[in-house]
């Protein structure tokens, strides 16, 4: 009778691995679909439109690139912004996002897929969020295996902090920069684990893409040197560490210098000096290790003394050069934003234009729970898991989470950098926890089934009929003894061959085994925690972060109210003003005015010229006549203000006004913040100061406001305004949007003035006529 042969053990393990690979690929595909689809709420609920302020500039630049080509883009001088100065776009913008979207648009059109530039810009961020999830899987897999990688990728696909910057329509630099950040870290860890020059070269290229995409590339070029220095200090130096770091510094710096907005800053600013110092240190350490391998111990001591001495001299020379470069800069070679990260009080003291930006403020504790939710509780467990055992890769992600927690605590915008680190740590924690709980359940169930089988065997042997013949008993006893002796011999051979591994496995299993009930309860709690995280992320994507700032909504008893005042106002400017007219507003609205109304603006969101912004802030803070003279000197024809007092829109210009005063007063000392405060309080009611009640911003915001309800009640400040009935002498209202959110005023023309002899003649003739009419002079 033919018997079926069992497959060899190698075949079953290969099939298991193949099945696991296919399953992982399928899960990753579903994670990518999830990351893309959860960011489409803004398009489904509203429409396919660009969000916020900065994305409108990026969209306008992408339009120019797709229409005129790459060479025109590099040489584009934009005379529609920062009038009368203008701006060289190719040399002042990070081109990564624009070139990425432009390349996608060209590729789709080459494939006869006729999508508009706006559509490509709207969906670029969701597409790259899927890429970022896959990069997170690759990075976490290098640290703790594929299970942790899949968990981390799924968490990043839904984390609200990343969703806030990558919803459909959020066409900002972070849309592609977070993917570049994670992928650069993955290639660094991959090179560190393999020692491959191929991955080291790819790492430098990925860093170059990050430099092209976002100014946050300095986080990479400081974090990686810190990790290299940590490995050297803790005695974990290896040739793989050298290969992972040295090509990155050399190739990465050369490539970064090719980006026009960076240029020689890649070697001249303090943000990059740490990488050069660590570059020298790792070469000294590599030379010491090389000499140790070829010399005897006595010669090695002499050589080490010589090498260390030369290395210290080189380091001192480099430090002296760096100190000389730093001393020549008033800020020590640091940019204003970098100094704000190192000293959180720096911006509020010296650079109010940076402190005035809401995303540069420190976050509150509730914002952590809003943006990373339950990950905040899983991160500590992930850090503990990285120390068992500690490797070069796990020490890097621990350093990553520590530094990102600090920077996110200084600036709320950098919660975006914290999100991938929190997802990686939480993915490691979840994977380790699931492994322990499922292994415990499996072990406990297996032990209970074994005990049942043993009990059944014992009962069957006890209930079997006894044979009286002594010969049969002796035969059975001999057979059992032979079997036992042969089994004992085989067991001893196996134990002698596998004794250490089996013992270690048994001890490890016993250490990690939990009771069955506790394992099941803990597993259910983890599943509930994951469900709560999913529900929160879906709510955040659908409600909190899907609404575009260009279109506002409000839910009341009457139903849903849509406030489309911004587009209404920009459309009015586009259709009712001349092409060459200049529009003045606070810098927040510069990009939108240029992109949507196609009109020249005085300042915009680039904020590169503090004096120009201070001039606009001074005009808004001055009385009407003085403001008219300032705007007239800048050839301004229209002034745009945003007012939310009627509908309760809090982000209006009255709430931003004190920043205008501070920025203007930083350049023009006659503007003092104390003149606008009553006993240290900012007020717009009857207790407000005369300076506040007579400044241009107050008048342009509250002009005719009393006509709305008869009381002039401000719903944002929750008070009646102080000055209600007043007239404008130098400005005239030309447009107010439907909900009074945007108000546009036109400068009145200058009155004709009679100067010189003409004025004297007119005075003479008028006086002569009056005297002649009174009494005739006989001498004339």
XYZ file of C-alpha atoms in Angstrom:
780
model
C 0.000 0.000 0.000
C 1.489 3.343 -1.088
C 2.125 5.942 1.606
C 2.178 9.726 1.155
C 5.595 11.248 1.685
C 5.698 14.383 3.869
C 7.360 17.417 2.248
C 10.825 18.295 3.483
C 10.964 20.918 6.222
C 12.764 23.428 3.993
C 9.858 23.474 1.538
C 7.253 24.260 4.218
C 9.332 27.103 5.637
C 9.847 28.536 2.133
C 6.114 28.381 1.460
C 5.433 30.036 4.812
C 7.890 32.828 4.010
C 6.400 33.320 0.557
C 2.895 33.481 1.994
C 4.083 35.976 4.620
C 5.687 38.158 1.948
C 2.533 38.187 -0.174
C 0.368 38.925 2.859
C 2.664 41.782 3.938
C 2.561 43.260 0.433
C -1.249 43.070 0.421
C -1.450 44.733 3.851
C 0.926 47.476 2.712
C -1.217 48.086 -0.360
C -4.299 48.417 1.836
C -2.415 50.799 4.152
C -1.534 52.948 1.151
C -5.167 53.003 0.055
C -6.194 53.928 3.603
C -3.629 56.751 3.780
C -4.874 58.168 0.483
C -8.611 57.776 1.035
C -8.758 59.149 4.613
C -7.423 62.456 3.266
C -10.209 62.900 0.710
C -12.853 64.197 3.132
C -12.033 67.770 2.151
C -12.837 67.017 -1.489
C -15.942 64.975 -0.692
C -17.432 67.416 1.812
C -16.392 70.655 0.101
C -14.720 70.693 -3.306
C -11.378 70.206 -4.983
C -9.720 73.446 -3.894
C -6.335 74.583 -2.586
C -6.271 75.154 1.193
C -4.686 77.684 3.551
C -2.322 80.506 2.470
C 1.136 79.190 1.498
C -0.259 76.509 -0.842
C -1.621 79.246 -3.123
C 1.884 80.499 -3.778
C 3.098 76.953 -4.473
C 0.158 76.447 -6.823
C 0.943 79.689 -8.673
C 4.610 78.700 -9.031
C 3.609 75.243 -10.311
C 1.349 76.862 -12.889
C 4.248 79.004 -14.079
C 6.573 75.969 -14.207
C 4.147 73.840 -16.222
C 3.489 76.679 -18.649
C 6.992 78.117 -19.157
C 9.400 75.292 -18.328
C 12.245 74.720 -15.900
C 14.686 77.326 -17.239
C 12.167 80.150 -17.076
C 11.294 79.007 -13.579
C 14.883 79.340 -12.321
C 15.136 82.877 -13.762
C 11.635 84.091 -12.894
C 11.499 87.573 -11.379
C 8.033 88.095 -9.900
C 7.018 91.756 -9.975
C 3.580 90.992 -8.516
C 4.921 90.592 -4.987
C 6.768 92.840 -2.548
C 6.157 95.948 -4.611
C 8.295 97.861 -5.494
C 11.090 95.379 -4.657
C 9.852 92.211 -6.364
C 11.184 88.712 -5.744
C 13.448 86.275 -7.581
C 11.405 83.086 -7.297
C 13.983 80.550 -8.494
C 16.531 81.609 -5.887
C 14.230 82.013 -2.889
C 11.964 78.954 -2.978
C 12.458 75.286 -2.063
C 11.716 73.697 -5.443
C 11.085 70.082 -4.399
C 7.295 70.266 -4.158
C 6.918 72.311 -7.337
C 9.215 70.083 -9.387
C 7.507 66.947 -8.058
C 4.003 68.118 -8.965
C 5.219 69.493 -12.301
C 6.863 66.157 -13.144
C 3.679 64.273 -12.239
C 1.646 66.631 -14.432
C 4.027 66.183 -17.376
C 4.027 62.375 -16.967
C 0.213 62.214 -16.862
C -0.107 64.388 -19.940
C 2.466 62.254 -21.735
C 0.210 59.274 -20.990
C -2.799 61.198 -22.397
C -4.357 61.688 -18.949
C -5.468 65.316 -19.215
C -5.547 66.436 -15.585
C -5.282 70.114 -14.732
C -2.403 71.516 -12.704
C -4.800 72.338 -9.880
C -6.031 68.727 -9.674
C -2.477 67.409 -9.519
C -1.634 69.916 -6.781
C -4.723 68.984 -4.761
C -3.945 65.245 -4.733
C -0.142 65.365 -4.399
C -0.229 65.315 -0.591
C -2.526 62.237 -0.257
C -0.376 60.303 -2.723
C 2.814 61.071 -0.841
C 1.169 60.189 2.459
C 0.892 56.629 1.129
C 4.581 56.744 0.177
C 5.403 57.994 3.680
C 3.516 55.051 5.213
C 5.511 52.599 3.116
C 8.770 54.349 4.041
C 7.782 54.052 7.703
C 7.302 50.295 7.215
C 10.776 49.978 5.702
C 12.392 52.015 8.486
C 10.663 50.181 11.340
C 11.331 46.809 9.701
C 15.069 47.549 9.826
C 14.734 48.283 13.541
C 12.365 45.601 14.885
C 11.023 43.431 12.082
C 8.148 43.405 9.633
C 5.400 43.089 12.255
C 6.413 46.335 13.917
C 6.807 47.889 10.475
C 3.241 47.068 9.445
C 1.872 48.432 12.723
C 3.883 51.668 12.401
C 2.800 52.144 8.775
C -0.869 51.706 9.683
C -0.546 54.200 12.529
C 1.170 56.825 10.347
C -1.471 56.465 7.649
C -4.078 57.770 10.092
C -2.210 59.958 12.606
C -4.008 63.346 12.838
C -0.809 65.390 13.097
C 0.249 64.257 9.630
C -3.291 64.454 8.249
C -3.439 68.146 9.172
C -0.652 68.840 6.644
C -1.493 66.301 3.979
C -5.238 66.441 3.310
C -6.314 66.832 -0.295
C -5.692 70.475 -1.144
C -2.916 71.033 1.395
C -0.285 71.758 -1.222
C 2.554 72.748 1.091
C 6.217 71.698 1.346
C 5.502 69.230 4.138
C 3.342 67.210 1.726
C 6.471 65.646 0.211
C 9.033 66.543 2.884
C 7.797 64.068 5.506
C 8.177 61.218 3.034
C 11.694 62.456 2.191
C 12.543 62.696 5.907
C 11.438 59.145 6.717
C 12.996 57.677 3.565
C 16.339 59.362 4.311
C 16.322 57.896 7.809
C 15.445 54.463 6.386
C 18.365 54.537 3.950
C 20.715 55.630 6.730
C 19.614 52.704 8.931
C 19.785 50.338 5.949
C 23.347 51.431 5.246
C 24.171 51.118 8.934
C 22.878 47.526 8.993
C 24.431 46.399 5.706
C 27.489 48.598 5.175
C 26.582 48.966 1.503
C 27.941 51.898 -0.514
C 24.954 51.562 -2.821
C 22.542 52.417 -0.022
C 24.913 55.164 1.173
C 24.705 56.805 -2.253
C 20.927 56.498 -2.278
C 20.914 58.043 1.191
C 22.759 61.124 -0.104
C 20.299 61.426 -3.000
C 17.328 61.144 -0.643
C 18.874 63.851 1.547
C 19.225 66.044 -1.549
C 15.520 65.617 -2.276
C 14.769 66.585 1.323
C 16.912 69.718 0.958
C 14.960 70.621 -2.174
C 11.653 70.136 -0.394
C 11.806 71.805 3.028
C 13.989 73.898 5.299
C 13.561 71.227 7.954
C 16.394 69.279 6.317
C 18.631 70.748 9.054
C 16.941 68.325 11.452
C 18.445 65.440 9.466
C 21.930 66.895 9.171
C 22.038 67.406 12.947
C 20.277 64.251 14.152
C 22.452 61.805 12.187
C 25.750 63.333 13.457
C 24.394 63.149 16.998
C 23.700 59.440 16.520
C 27.152 58.836 15.044
C 28.762 60.630 17.983
C 26.606 58.585 20.379
C 27.775 55.334 18.774
C 31.418 56.429 18.977
C 31.160 57.454 22.643
C 29.389 54.209 23.647
C 31.997 52.064 21.867
C 29.756 50.965 18.990
C 31.979 52.203 16.158
C 32.181 49.924 13.120
C 33.123 50.281 9.442
C 29.400 50.205 8.655
C 28.952 53.384 10.708
C 31.694 55.085 8.700
C 30.138 54.041 5.394
C 26.721 55.250 6.531
C 27.972 58.689 7.573
C 30.989 59.832 5.533
C 29.387 59.646 2.031
C 26.287 61.394 3.370
C 28.284 64.401 4.568
C 30.409 64.696 1.419
C 27.838 63.936 -1.291
C 24.922 65.409 0.656
C 26.665 68.733 1.243
C 27.758 69.006 -2.396
C 24.258 68.244 -3.623
C 22.664 70.605 -1.084
C 24.853 73.451 -2.333
C 23.269 72.996 -5.774
C 19.879 74.143 -4.455
C 19.788 77.933 -5.086
C 17.926 78.792 -1.883
C 20.614 76.963 0.142
C 23.797 77.565 -1.852
C 26.875 78.213 0.269
C 24.771 78.192 3.410
C 25.380 74.423 3.340
C 28.942 75.122 4.559
C 28.697 78.603 6.095
C 25.819 78.457 8.585
C 25.912 77.065 12.110
C 23.152 74.540 11.418
C 25.658 72.473 9.402
C 28.781 72.777 11.558
C 27.977 69.803 13.799
C 28.108 67.446 10.811
C 31.597 68.669 9.879
C 32.965 68.295 13.396
C 31.629 64.750 13.693
C 33.052 64.068 10.213
C 36.545 64.877 11.537
C 36.001 62.859 14.716
C 34.885 59.730 12.874
C 37.947 59.915 10.634
C 40.227 60.121 13.662
C 38.455 57.134 15.237
C 38.601 55.166 11.965
C 42.342 55.852 11.703
C 42.882 54.685 15.281
C 41.023 51.427 14.634
C 42.969 50.876 11.408
C 46.320 51.420 13.119
C 45.303 49.094 15.944
C 44.836 46.284 13.455
C 48.276 46.547 11.844
C 50.586 47.517 14.720
C 51.781 45.834 17.854
C 50.421 47.068 21.216
C 53.577 49.129 21.998
C 53.659 50.787 18.580
C 49.918 51.291 18.776
C 50.219 53.443 21.900
C 52.783 55.680 20.214
C 50.737 55.911 17.026
C 47.511 56.644 18.924
C 49.203 59.493 20.771
C 50.370 60.946 17.455
C 47.016 60.500 15.708
C 45.019 61.933 18.602
C 47.369 64.913 18.816
C 47.053 65.630 15.107
C 43.277 65.138 15.318
C 43.003 67.598 18.196
C 45.071 70.160 16.273
C 42.834 69.752 13.205
C 39.695 70.031 15.362
C 41.033 73.179 17.026
C 41.807 74.722 13.637
C 38.347 73.883 12.347
C 36.745 75.229 15.535
C 38.763 78.437 15.206
C 37.610 78.883 11.617
C 34.013 78.227 12.614
C 34.256 80.655 15.518
C 35.606 83.315 13.160
C 32.715 82.740 10.782
C 30.199 82.783 13.606
C 31.669 85.921 15.156
C 31.165 87.815 11.902
C 27.414 87.198 12.086
C 25.200 89.108 14.542
C 23.133 85.965 15.154
C 26.113 83.618 15.490
C 25.514 82.071 12.084
C 22.090 80.771 13.082
C 18.848 81.606 11.318
C 16.046 83.245 13.263
C 13.918 80.091 13.283
C 16.831 77.950 14.485
C 17.525 80.368 17.324
C 13.830 80.232 18.208
C 14.129 76.449 18.562
C 17.249 76.639 20.712
C 15.888 79.530 22.793
C 12.062 79.579 22.811
C 12.044 83.181 24.074
C 14.306 84.521 21.315
C 11.616 85.244 18.725
C 9.326 87.071 21.138
C 12.257 89.254 22.240
C 13.958 90.060 18.953
C 11.952 88.836 15.937
C 8.220 89.438 16.450
C 7.508 88.531 12.823
C 8.418 84.898 13.672
C 6.575 84.947 16.983
C 3.436 86.328 15.304
C 2.916 83.150 13.263
C 0.442 80.863 15.029
C 2.224 77.663 14.010
C 5.431 78.928 15.659
C 3.795 79.030 19.092
C 4.444 76.247 21.639
C 1.692 73.600 21.771
C -0.646 72.937 24.659
C -1.090 69.543 26.295
C -4.495 68.964 24.669
C -2.909 69.454 21.248
C -0.707 66.406 21.878
C -3.756 64.270 22.562
C -5.480 65.781 19.536
C -2.595 65.186 17.143
C -1.138 61.839 18.283
C -3.916 60.594 20.560
C -3.196 57.213 22.222
C 0.292 57.101 20.719
C 1.403 59.339 23.589
C 0.812 56.398 25.963
C 2.443 53.796 23.713
C 5.668 55.725 23.032
C 7.268 54.950 26.444
C 6.611 51.233 25.927
C 8.232 51.453 22.510
C 11.316 53.131 23.981
C 11.641 50.311 26.540
C 11.271 47.708 23.774
C 14.099 49.352 21.809
C 16.493 48.607 24.683
C 15.866 44.854 24.533
C 18.195 44.371 22.808
C 19.797 47.733 22.027
C 21.196 48.016 18.501
C 22.519 50.858 16.366
C 19.156 51.124 14.609
C 17.092 51.098 17.802
C 19.366 53.686 19.447
C 18.768 55.942 16.432
C 14.973 55.839 16.717
C 15.249 56.467 20.483
C 17.353 59.550 19.771
C 14.853 60.552 17.069
C 11.875 60.427 19.434
C 13.734 62.336 22.172
C 14.776 65.189 19.885
C 11.409 65.395 18.137
C 9.592 65.596 21.494
C 11.765 68.548 22.469
C 11.300 70.432 19.193
C 7.565 69.771 19.109
C 7.341 71.268 22.579
C 8.938 74.483 21.311
C 6.978 74.921 18.078
C 3.566 73.428 17.334
C 4.424 73.109 13.641
C 7.062 70.506 14.510
C 4.399 68.154 15.835
C 4.646 67.010 12.234
C 8.208 65.768 12.864
C 7.109 64.054 16.067
C 4.322 62.093 14.346
C 6.538 59.575 12.433
C 8.710 58.967 15.502
C 5.642 58.408 17.691
C 4.180 55.997 15.114
C 7.448 54.042 14.916
C 7.694 53.703 18.690
C 4.025 52.833 19.041
C 4.274 50.271 16.247
C 7.196 48.607 18.029
C 5.281 48.602 21.311
C 2.130 47.131 19.748
C 4.070 44.464 17.859
C 5.997 43.371 20.956
C 2.836 43.355 23.060
C 0.895 41.295 20.520
C 3.791 38.837 20.294
C 3.877 38.374 24.060
C 0.104 38.079 24.513
C -0.485 35.721 21.578
C 2.513 33.560 22.542
C 1.214 33.372 26.114
C -2.254 32.334 24.934
C -0.770 29.738 22.592
C 1.514 28.376 25.304
C -1.250 28.181 27.919
C -3.665 26.503 25.516
C -0.983 24.037 24.420
C -0.117 23.189 28.022
C -3.760 22.609 28.948
C -4.270 20.320 25.927
C -1.117 18.351 26.826
C -2.290 17.882 30.410
C -5.664 16.616 29.129
C -3.943 14.116 26.814
C -1.762 12.861 29.662
C -4.797 12.419 31.884
C -6.615 10.446 29.181
C -3.566 8.202 28.675
C -3.347 7.496 32.392
C -7.032 6.588 32.682
C -6.838 4.305 29.635
C -3.859 2.408 31.033
C -5.501 2.049 34.459
C -8.769 0.697 33.058
C -7.114 -1.846 30.733
C -7.703 -5.617 31.670
C -4.870 -7.299 33.535
C -3.223 -10.480 32.211
C -2.438 -13.217 34.750
C 0.419 -14.816 32.791
C 3.770 -13.725 34.209
C 5.535 -14.376 30.884
C 3.536 -11.682 29.104
C 4.285 -9.215 31.920
C 7.994 -9.896 31.723
C 7.961 -9.564 27.910
C 6.148 -6.239 28.118
C 8.484 -5.071 30.874
C 11.524 -5.943 28.762
C 10.097 -4.125 25.724
C 9.248 -1.044 27.771
C 12.712 -1.061 29.325
C 14.333 -1.324 25.888
C 12.174 1.501 24.534
C 12.935 3.674 27.530
C 16.660 3.016 27.285
C 16.665 3.812 23.541
C 14.582 6.978 24.122
C 16.887 8.055 26.918
C 19.894 7.543 24.676
C 18.387 9.605 21.865
C 17.259 12.264 24.345
C 20.764 12.527 25.775
C 22.212 12.929 22.268
C 19.707 15.695 21.449
C 20.302 17.426 24.761
C 24.062 17.341 24.257
C 23.660 18.936 20.786
C 20.924 21.496 21.556
C 21.263 21.983 25.289
C 22.068 25.766 25.368
C 19.497 26.821 22.775
C 16.676 24.771 24.261
C 17.424 25.965 27.762
C 17.558 29.591 26.698
C 14.286 29.236 24.797
C 12.576 27.599 27.764
C 13.817 30.268 30.141
C 12.752 33.039 27.745
C 9.311 31.507 27.290
C 8.834 31.145 31.017
C 9.885 34.766 31.563
C 7.423 36.112 28.969
C 4.487 33.770 29.624
C 1.443 35.425 31.200
C -1.703 33.820 32.590
C -4.318 32.940 29.998
C -7.010 35.262 31.338
C -4.625 38.207 31.670
C -3.358 37.700 28.111
C -6.874 37.623 26.652
C -7.939 40.730 28.603
C -4.772 42.618 27.593
C -5.283 41.642 23.957
C -8.887 42.886 24.025
C -7.754 46.143 25.627
C -5.190 46.655 22.867
C -7.861 46.050 20.240
C -10.157 48.547 21.960
C -7.315 51.070 22.120
C -6.733 50.632 18.397
C -10.439 51.056 17.673
C -10.525 54.264 19.707
C -7.496 55.534 17.758
C -9.167 54.756 14.433
C -12.396 56.517 15.443
C -10.485 59.600 16.585
C -8.380 59.726 13.416
C -11.412 59.440 11.152
C -13.165 62.205 13.094
C -10.090 64.444 12.877
C -9.764 63.842 9.138
C -13.468 64.413 8.469
C -14.188 67.343 10.792
C -11.137 69.023 12.288
C -8.710 69.113 9.358
C -10.810 68.814 6.215
C -12.261 72.341 6.058
C -10.291 74.641 3.752
C -9.547 78.036 5.274
C -10.631 79.711 2.045
C -14.194 78.435 2.584
C -15.646 78.411 6.108
C -18.670 76.569 7.449
C -20.786 76.845 10.559
C -23.431 74.491 11.925
C -26.445 76.044 13.657
C -30.119 75.330 14.258
C -30.923 76.588 10.779
C -28.531 74.070 9.239
C -25.143 74.376 7.593
C -23.946 77.878 6.727
C -21.156 78.365 4.169
C -19.008 81.520 4.245
C -17.325 82.033 0.893
C -16.344 85.664 1.483
C -12.665 85.277 0.616
C -13.224 84.031 -2.926
C -16.031 86.554 -3.365
C -13.648 89.377 -2.453
C -10.761 88.160 -4.596
C -13.136 87.778 -7.524
C -14.309 91.379 -7.012
C -10.706 92.582 -7.054
C -10.011 90.604 -10.202
C -13.028 91.976 -12.097
C -13.310 95.546 -10.793
C -9.750 96.808 -10.519
C -7.004 97.490 -13.041
C -4.330 94.876 -13.621
C -1.562 97.174 -12.372
C -3.354 98.281 -9.186
C -1.525 97.627 -5.916
C -3.340 96.091 -2.954
C -2.143 96.503 0.646
C -3.135 94.052 3.375
C -1.487 92.243 6.241
C 1.059 89.698 5.017
C -1.214 86.700 5.765
C -3.314 87.363 2.661
C -0.560 88.235 0.181
C -0.249 84.816 -1.469
C -4.007 84.462 -1.921
C -4.390 87.965 -3.349
C -1.652 87.375 -5.911
C -2.846 83.895 -6.897
C -6.627 84.405 -6.904
C -7.026 88.109 -7.729
C -3.871 88.445 -9.864
C -3.034 91.801 -8.294
C 0.245 93.227 -7.060
C 0.729 93.125 -3.279
C 3.059 95.034 -0.978
C 3.887 92.118 1.380
C 3.103 88.409 1.430
C 3.693 85.235 3.421
C 7.372 84.921 2.486
C 8.209 87.480 5.235
C 11.759 87.964 3.948
C 11.798 91.757 4.421
C 10.962 92.779 7.974
C 11.169 96.519 7.184
C 8.570 96.287 4.436
C 6.175 94.406 6.728
C 6.842 96.910 9.498
C 5.888 99.715 7.098
C 2.480 98.128 6.487
C 2.065 97.496 10.221
C 2.905 101.139 10.924
C 0.328 102.309 8.398
C -2.359 100.148 9.989
C -1.399 101.468 13.434
C -1.347 105.149 12.416
C -4.163 107.708 12.190
C -6.022 107.905 8.912
C -4.080 110.815 7.385
C -0.635 109.399 8.243
C -1.659 105.960 6.972
C -2.879 107.513 3.719
C 0.510 109.168 3.210
C 2.372 105.892 3.815
C 0.188 103.906 1.421
C 0.270 106.653 -1.161
C 4.090 106.642 -1.089
C 3.947 102.918 -1.884
C 1.587 103.546 -4.841
C -1.192 101.601 -3.096
C -4.682 102.004 -4.496
C -6.710 99.530 -2.393
C -6.500 98.347 1.219
C -7.964 94.967 2.250
C -8.840 94.075 5.841
C -10.376 90.911 7.296
C -13.060 91.448 9.937
C -14.875 88.741 11.906
C -16.857 90.761 14.417
C -20.202 90.205 12.703
C -20.123 86.406 12.331
C -17.628 85.538 15.090
C -14.568 84.721 12.957
C -11.655 84.923 15.459
C -8.708 85.013 13.021
C -9.377 88.557 11.841
C -7.095 91.564 11.681
C -8.305 93.097 14.939
C -7.042 90.035 16.819
C -3.755 90.244 14.892
C -3.443 93.977 15.357
C -1.068 93.941 18.336
C 1.446 91.992 16.225
C 1.222 94.756 13.616
C 1.993 97.258 16.368
C 4.941 95.217 17.682
C 6.453 94.584 14.262
C 5.956 98.220 13.230
C 7.374 99.474 16.518
C 10.451 97.318 16.086
C 11.465 99.412 13.063
C 9.677 102.725 13.682
C 10.077 103.670 17.374
C 7.220 106.185 17.432
C 4.794 103.215 17.376
C 4.524 102.036 20.978
C 2.417 99.097 22.113
C 1.563 100.778 25.416
C -0.363 103.496 23.536
C -2.871 100.871 22.365
C -3.426 99.232 25.768
C -5.562 100.390 28.679
C -3.927 99.271 31.932
C -2.112 96.546 30.054
C -5.309 95.224 28.428
C -6.174 95.210 24.748
C -9.650 96.744 24.393
C -11.870 98.011 21.599
C -14.821 99.160 23.724
C -15.493 102.553 25.297
C -12.474 102.049 27.600
C -10.061 101.754 24.664
C -7.322 104.345 24.308
C -7.722 107.270 21.882
C -4.757 105.960 19.871
C -6.558 102.670 19.382
C -9.909 104.262 18.508
C -8.331 106.548 15.900
C -5.950 104.126 14.177
C -6.628 103.034 10.615
C -7.226 99.352 11.446
C -9.994 100.225 13.893
C -11.695 102.559 11.428
C -11.501 100.237 8.426
C -12.807 97.292 10.474
C -15.709 99.057 12.249
C -16.773 101.576 9.610
C -20.614 101.417 9.340
C -20.631 98.477 11.761
C -23.331 100.150 13.832
C -25.701 99.761 10.870
C -25.711 95.959 11.195
C -27.590 95.632 14.497
C -27.845 99.177 15.865
C -25.532 98.375 18.779
C -22.241 97.566 17.029
C -21.717 94.416 19.111
C -18.495 92.544 18.274
C -19.111 88.796 18.550
C -15.422 87.896 18.691
C -14.425 90.351 21.407
C -17.921 90.036 22.977
C -18.413 93.717 23.609
C -19.826 96.856 22.035
C -17.243 98.896 20.211
C -16.172 102.220 21.661
C -16.390 104.491 18.628
C -19.470 103.846 16.508
C -20.418 106.837 14.366
C -17.464 108.173 12.437
C -16.643 109.078 8.851
C -13.633 108.359 6.685
C -11.773 111.301 5.180
C -8.955 109.703 3.197
C -10.430 106.284 2.326
C -13.705 105.237 0.762
C -15.433 101.876 1.050
C -15.732 100.120 -2.301
C -16.607 96.540 -1.309
C -17.811 94.589 1.721
C -18.402 90.857 1.390
C -21.727 89.201 2.146
C -20.882 88.344 5.770
C -18.645 91.377 6.337
C -15.561 89.138 6.560
C -13.549 91.015 3.938
C -13.689 94.764 3.475
C -11.913 96.656 0.682
C -11.245 100.411 0.701
C -9.883 102.713 -1.963
C -7.509 105.581 -1.291
C -9.150 108.892 -2.131
C -7.270 110.946 -4.716
C -5.015 113.704 -3.529
C -6.657 117.132 -3.463
C -5.408 119.739 -5.938
C -3.081 122.205 -4.319
C -2.248 125.781 -5.551
C 1.404 126.557 -5.030
C 3.805 129.435 -5.739
C 2.833 132.525 -7.763
C -0.537 131.160 -8.786
C -1.557 130.946 -5.160
C -0.380 134.528 -4.475
C -2.185 135.898 -7.521
C -5.351 134.170 -6.475
C -5.079 135.671 -2.995
C -4.435 139.126 -4.461
C -7.352 138.989 -6.844
C -9.674 137.701 -4.179
C -8.631 140.451 -1.727
C -8.839 143.100 -4.467
C -12.290 142.039 -5.510
C -13.521 142.088 -1.954
C -12.176 145.600 -1.274
C -13.434 146.865 -4.614
C -16.889 145.626 -3.894
C -16.832 147.244 -0.488
C -15.552 150.719 -1.568
C -14.055 151.974 -4.792
C -10.450 153.159 -4.460
C -9.855 156.334 -6.513
C -6.096 155.681 -6.838
C -6.469 152.487 -8.806
